[in-house]
Amino acid sequence: MTPEQIGLWAGLILSLMIFSYVLGDNFLYRLAIAVFVGLAAGYVTIVTVESVLMPWLNATLLTRESSVGERLLGIAPFILGLLLLVKASPGVGRLGNLALAFLIGVGAAVALVGALTGTLLPLAVSTGRMANLDLINGFLLVLGVISTLLYFHYLGRRLPGGEVRRALAIRFFGAIGEGFIVVALGALYAGAIITGLTIFSERLAFILSRVGGG
Amino acid sequence: MRHLIALLASVIAIVVGLITLLGLLVGDDLGFLSALVDAFRVRSLADVLLQLVMITVGVTILIGILNLLAVHLGRVVGRRRGWVYSLILVLSTLGVFGLTIAERARLVQTSPDSPAPSMVLFETVQVAVESSLAALVLFALVYGGYRLMRRGVTWKGMLFTAVLLVVLLGALPLQGEGLSLIGQVSRWLMAVPVSAGARGILLGIALATVITGVRVLTGQDRSYRE
């Protein structure tokens, strides 16, 4: 038996163990999940070490030609990681906030640029272009986008009785937006079912081919 | 000391955030701002900051996995509830480590045409389990759809179910006048209302991200100080 054949049989047995969950939570399913998590942890570690950490160490700390500045830069992520690790400690835990602030600062800037150039501008431009296609569908598209955005508008006015109420126009367009959101989520749900069905049929074909000797 | 660390955290978040923002956003055609970014080598600085974040995230992933192994080893040693699963988990991880180290040390001989054993293990076992778990979601989704209106019939529930059925029936590769009409309705739904709703949701998420980013960069959001 070749390693590929052993792997395929192991894959078949683990697939059946996973599908046993349909009958309820059981020992076989949990065993398969433990194998899955263990393997995933192993692969993630290897990819992180070989593709992320080792190239960095080779470029900064482990090169003879690297300067003091480069060596300090090479140590910096490990110090930041250490600071994050001590965050749970009651004594020096506050030092971990410095590393967290660094990650959040850079992360916020990347997220801001990504949202602006990757989503906000392209979607606004393409929605504007699609609105020109034909009158009714273009109108529906623009109405859908604006009313969906208005549905998430939570600012309201406090009435004398203490009740907070949104303006009538916002409530009206918000209700239309809710309808568009329900339609979008319904279609996405159907898409998820179709994807699940495709994967399930592929798994069934795999199981049948292994059992049938294919 | 406490206030000093809090102040330092705010300064770090704002300074590194602004440097990254300028480095990523400012192009060559913004006149004075571009000249300023070039003069202070802000783009190179932003690159270094991004690299530092990536490596730090790598280090934290490693710490997380070591913690996972330590927790499960503790369960095995203490013979606590579910220790058998923990043992299998630890052995699986160590198995991957051992196999990879053996490959790198050339202790495992493979022919040049065949893939490495660790890749075989990944493709045949890991991918098989992932696919099976993804397939299992199908049952949860169908059951969730079936139970949707068990607690009460609402217009939202009815609209959701109607769209769900139209899109599912529209995906069927069947011929017939009725089914062809459903297919057309399904395509229109995807092109107009679904597209509008999805665009609205995505634009909302993007706007919220921009607002949160600006709040962090201007020091109004200081959740990292808690």
Tab-separated table of C-alpha atoms in Angstrom, chain B:
chain	number	residue	atom	x	y	z
B	1	MET	CA	3.171	54.720	36.017
B	2	ARG	CA	-0.293	53.497	35.059
B	3	HIS	CA	-1.177	56.823	33.402
B	4	LEU	CA	2.208	56.968	31.669
B	5	ILE	CA	1.677	53.536	30.084
B	6	ALA	CA	-1.853	54.524	29.041
B	7	LEU	CA	-0.562	57.746	27.472
B	8	LEU	CA	2.285	55.892	25.752
B	9	ALA	CA	-0.190	53.339	24.362
B	10	SER	CA	-2.317	56.136	22.858
B	11	VAL	CA	0.759	57.822	21.344
B	12	ILE	CA	1.973	54.528	19.842
B	13	ALA	CA	-1.444	53.704	18.331
B	14	ILE	CA	-1.888	57.180	16.821
B	15	VAL	CA	1.686	57.591	15.500
B	16	VAL	CA	2.061	54.121	13.941
B	17	GLY	CA	-1.505	54.337	12.613
B	18	LEU	CA	-0.930	57.696	10.917
B	19	ILE	CA	2.429	56.583	9.446
B	20	THR	CA	0.798	53.432	8.019
B	21	LEU	CA	-2.173	55.408	6.707
B	22	LEU	CA	0.008	57.992	4.958
B	23	GLY	CA	2.334	55.313	3.584
B	24	LEU	CA	-0.524	53.309	2.097
B	25	LEU	CA	-2.825	56.101	0.968
B	26	VAL	CA	-0.664	58.937	-0.356
B	27	GLY	CA	0.376	58.503	-3.979
B	28	ASP	CA	2.839	60.477	-6.108
B	29	ASP	CA	0.332	63.067	-7.364
B	30	LEU	CA	-0.680	64.862	-4.183
B	31	GLY	CA	1.854	67.708	-4.356
B	32	PHE	CA	3.084	68.863	-0.958
B	33	LEU	CA	1.766	65.780	0.878
B	34	SER	CA	3.571	63.435	-1.557
B	35	ALA	CA	6.798	65.454	-1.149
B	36	LEU	CA	6.434	65.248	2.634
B	37	VAL	CA	5.855	61.471	2.497
B	38	ASP	CA	8.901	61.050	0.227
B	39	ALA	CA	11.122	63.306	2.367
B	40	PHE	CA	10.424	61.371	5.577
B	41	ARG	CA	10.481	57.959	3.805
B	42	VAL	CA	7.010	57.273	5.209
B	43	ARG	CA	6.318	54.490	2.679
B	44	SER	CA	9.379	52.488	3.784
B	45	LEU	CA	8.421	53.061	7.415
B	46	ALA	CA	4.874	51.848	6.717
B	47	ASP	CA	6.308	48.722	5.033
B	48	VAL	CA	8.463	47.990	8.099
B	49	LEU	CA	5.478	48.504	10.424
B	50	LEU	CA	3.336	46.128	8.352
B	51	GLN	CA	6.123	43.523	8.407
B	52	LEU	CA	6.453	43.899	12.178
B	53	VAL	CA	2.714	43.345	12.601
B	54	MET	CA	2.788	40.243	10.376
B	55	ILE	CA	5.695	38.711	12.289
B	56	THR	CA	4.097	39.606	15.634
B	57	VAL	CA	0.880	37.901	14.521
B	58	GLY	CA	3.008	34.865	13.559
B	59	VAL	CA	4.598	34.870	17.020
B	60	THR	CA	1.162	35.112	18.695
B	61	ILE	CA	-0.123	32.194	16.576
B	62	LEU	CA	2.841	30.148	17.774
B	63	ILE	CA	2.185	31.152	21.396
B	64	GLY	CA	-1.484	30.218	20.947
B	65	ILE	CA	-0.646	26.768	19.593
B	66	LEU	CA	1.873	26.144	22.379
B	67	ASN	CA	-0.838	27.144	24.865
B	68	LEU	CA	-3.297	24.752	23.159
B	69	LEU	CA	-0.798	21.897	23.488
B	70	ALA	CA	-0.014	22.806	27.117
B	71	VAL	CA	-3.726	22.851	28.051
B	72	HIS	CA	-4.372	19.464	26.397
B	73	LEU	CA	-1.213	17.928	27.855
B	74	GLY	CA	-2.425	19.106	31.278
B	75	ARG	CA	-5.738	17.328	30.686
B	76	VAL	CA	-3.926	14.126	29.693
B	77	VAL	CA	-1.575	14.207	32.679
B	78	GLY	CA	-4.385	15.028	35.115
B	79	ARG	CA	-6.685	12.380	33.500
B	80	ARG	CA	-9.421	15.008	33.413
B	81	ARG	CA	-12.731	14.531	31.529
B	82	GLY	CA	-12.165	14.026	27.796
B	83	TRP	CA	-8.457	13.271	28.189
B	84	VAL	CA	-8.605	10.689	25.364
B	85	TYR	CA	-9.532	13.421	22.854
B	86	SER	CA	-6.738	15.612	24.216
B	87	LEU	CA	-4.266	12.751	23.812
B	88	ILE	CA	-5.346	12.220	20.177
B	89	LEU	CA	-5.032	15.975	19.529
B	90	VAL	CA	-1.524	16.171	20.974
B	91	LEU	CA	-0.412	13.014	19.139
B	92	SER	CA	-1.789	14.363	15.816
B	93	THR	CA	0.122	17.626	16.235
B	94	LEU	CA	3.323	15.858	17.269
B	95	GLY	CA	2.845	13.453	14.340
B	96	VAL	CA	2.811	16.359	11.872
B	97	PHE	CA	5.886	17.880	13.564
B	98	GLY	CA	7.710	14.534	13.504
B	99	LEU	CA	6.847	13.820	9.877
B	100	THR	CA	7.937	17.285	8.731
B	101	ILE	CA	11.192	17.167	10.715
B	102	ALA	CA	11.925	13.689	9.317
B	103	GLU	CA	11.321	15.008	5.785
B	104	ARG	CA	13.555	18.029	6.285
B	105	ALA	CA	16.298	15.811	7.779
B	106	ARG	CA	15.850	13.435	4.800
B	107	LEU	CA	15.025	10.527	7.119
B	108	VAL	CA	11.940	9.747	5.010
B	109	GLN	CA	12.819	8.643	1.480
B	110	THR	CA	10.381	9.502	-1.291
B	111	SER	CA	10.753	9.197	-5.037
B	112	PRO	CA	11.107	12.497	-6.944
B	113	ASP	CA	7.748	11.938	-8.703
B	114	SER	CA	5.665	11.366	-5.568
B	115	PRO	CA	4.649	14.192	-3.193
B	116	ALA	CA	6.113	14.514	0.312
B	117	PRO	CA	4.347	12.387	2.996
B	118	SER	CA	3.336	15.506	4.966
B	119	MET	CA	1.599	16.852	1.839
B	120	VAL	CA	-0.089	13.463	1.277
B	121	LEU	CA	-1.332	13.571	4.891
B	122	PHE	CA	-2.607	17.112	4.350
B	123	GLU	CA	-4.359	16.433	1.047
B	124	THR	CA	-5.910	13.090	1.956
B	125	VAL	CA	-6.751	13.489	5.633
B	126	GLN	CA	-6.946	17.196	6.482
B	127	VAL	CA	-8.804	18.201	3.314
B	128	ALA	CA	-11.129	15.163	3.651
B	129	VAL	CA	-12.106	16.143	7.208
B	130	GLU	CA	-12.553	19.813	6.216
B	131	SER	CA	-14.806	18.831	3.277
B	132	SER	CA	-16.849	16.500	5.482
B	133	LEU	CA	-17.363	19.250	8.062
B	134	ALA	CA	-18.407	21.655	5.286
B	135	ALA	CA	-20.829	19.010	3.975
B	136	LEU	CA	-22.234	18.567	7.479
B	137	VAL	CA	-23.263	22.240	7.438
B	138	LEU	CA	-25.846	21.268	4.786
B	139	PHE	CA	-27.903	19.364	7.382
B	140	ALA	CA	-27.793	22.280	9.830
B	141	LEU	CA	-28.838	24.734	7.091
B	142	VAL	CA	-31.745	22.599	5.846
B	143	TYR	CA	-32.936	21.956	9.414
B	144	GLY	CA	-32.624	25.687	10.215
B	145	GLY	CA	-34.682	26.560	7.118
B	146	TYR	CA	-37.313	23.983	8.101
B	147	ARG	CA	-37.599	25.383	11.641
B	148	LEU	CA	-37.637	29.036	10.540
B	149	MET	CA	-41.374	29.634	10.931
B	150	ARG	CA	-42.101	27.144	13.702
B	151	ARG	CA	-42.284	29.947	16.291
B	152	GLY	CA	-44.569	32.195	14.267
B	153	VAL	CA	-45.308	33.265	10.707
B	154	THR	CA	-44.014	36.755	9.932
B	155	TRP	CA	-43.741	38.650	6.625
B	156	LYS	CA	-39.962	38.538	6.944
B	157	GLY	CA	-39.987	34.773	7.442
B	158	MET	CA	-42.308	34.289	4.462
B	159	LEU	CA	-40.210	36.558	2.219
B	160	PHE	CA	-37.016	34.779	3.321
B	161	THR	CA	-38.513	31.324	2.598
B	162	ALA	CA	-39.936	32.454	-0.758
B	163	VAL	CA	-36.569	33.838	-1.909
B	164	LEU	CA	-34.815	30.718	-0.595
B	165	LEU	CA	-37.143	28.408	-2.576
B	166	VAL	CA	-36.990	30.510	-5.764
B	167	VAL	CA	-33.174	30.592	-5.731
B	168	LEU	CA	-32.956	26.853	-4.963
B	169	LEU	CA	-35.479	25.937	-7.690
B	170	GLY	CA	-33.783	28.365	-10.089
B	171	ALA	CA	-30.511	26.480	-9.633
B	172	LEU	CA	-32.077	23.187	-10.771
B	173	PRO	CA	-30.919	22.154	-14.253
B	174	LEU	CA	-34.461	21.186	-15.358
B	175	GLN	CA	-36.424	22.104	-18.484
B	176	GLY	CA	-40.053	23.300	-18.551
B	177	GLU	CA	-42.045	26.494	-18.883
B	178	GLY	CA	-42.679	26.958	-15.132
B	179	LEU	CA	-39.113	26.170	-14.173
B	180	SER	CA	-37.779	28.486	-16.863
B	181	LEU	CA	-39.908	31.308	-15.372
B	182	ILE	CA	-38.564	30.516	-11.892
B	183	GLY	CA	-35.047	30.599	-13.357
B	184	GLN	CA	-35.697	34.068	-14.807
B	185	VAL	CA	-37.138	35.336	-11.506
B	186	SER	CA	-34.149	33.867	-9.660
B	187	ARG	CA	-31.679	35.593	-11.997
B	188	TRP	CA	-33.534	38.910	-11.609
B	189	LEU	CA	-33.567	38.506	-7.825
B	190	MET	CA	-29.807	37.945	-7.817
B	191	ALA	CA	-29.148	40.855	-10.195
B	192	VAL	CA	-31.306	43.533	-8.550
B	193	PRO	CA	-32.742	43.114	-5.000
B	194	VAL	CA	-30.069	40.708	-3.704
B	195	SER	CA	-27.319	42.813	-5.267
B	196	ALA	CA	-28.837	45.985	-3.743
B	197	GLY	CA	-29.193	44.428	-0.267
B	198	ALA	CA	-25.674	42.946	-0.356
B	199	ARG	CA	-24.208	46.256	-1.571
B	200	GLY	CA	-26.022	48.124	1.199
B	201	ILE	CA	-24.696	45.710	3.837
B	202	LEU	CA	-21.133	45.866	2.442
B	203	LEU	CA	-21.226	49.668	2.210
B	204	GLY	CA	-22.509	49.793	5.799
B	205	ILE	CA	-19.656	47.563	6.983
B	206	ALA	CA	-17.112	49.676	5.060
B	207	LEU	CA	-18.511	52.929	6.504
B	208	ALA	CA	-18.406	51.479	10.024
B	209	THR	CA	-14.801	50.340	9.440
B	210	VAL	CA	-13.799	53.812	8.247
B	211	ILE	CA	-15.461	55.458	11.249
B	212	THR	CA	-13.823	53.034	13.706
B	213	GLY	CA	-10.440	53.528	11.999
B	214	VAL	CA	-10.730	57.306	12.213
B	215	ARG	CA	-11.763	57.059	15.878
B	216	VAL	CA	-8.674	54.945	16.660
B	217	LEU	CA	-6.331	57.222	14.703
B	218	THR	CA	-7.682	60.357	16.363
B	219	GLY	CA	-7.451	58.808	19.835
B	220	GLN	CA	-11.201	58.803	20.501
B	221	ASP	CA	-11.366	55.005	20.651
B	222	ARG	CA	-8.880	53.768	23.254
B	223	SER	CA	-10.036	50.208	23.861
B	224	TYR	CA	-6.385	49.045	23.940
B	225	ARG	CA	-5.895	50.900	27.250
B	226	GLU	CA	-8.378	48.728	29.188
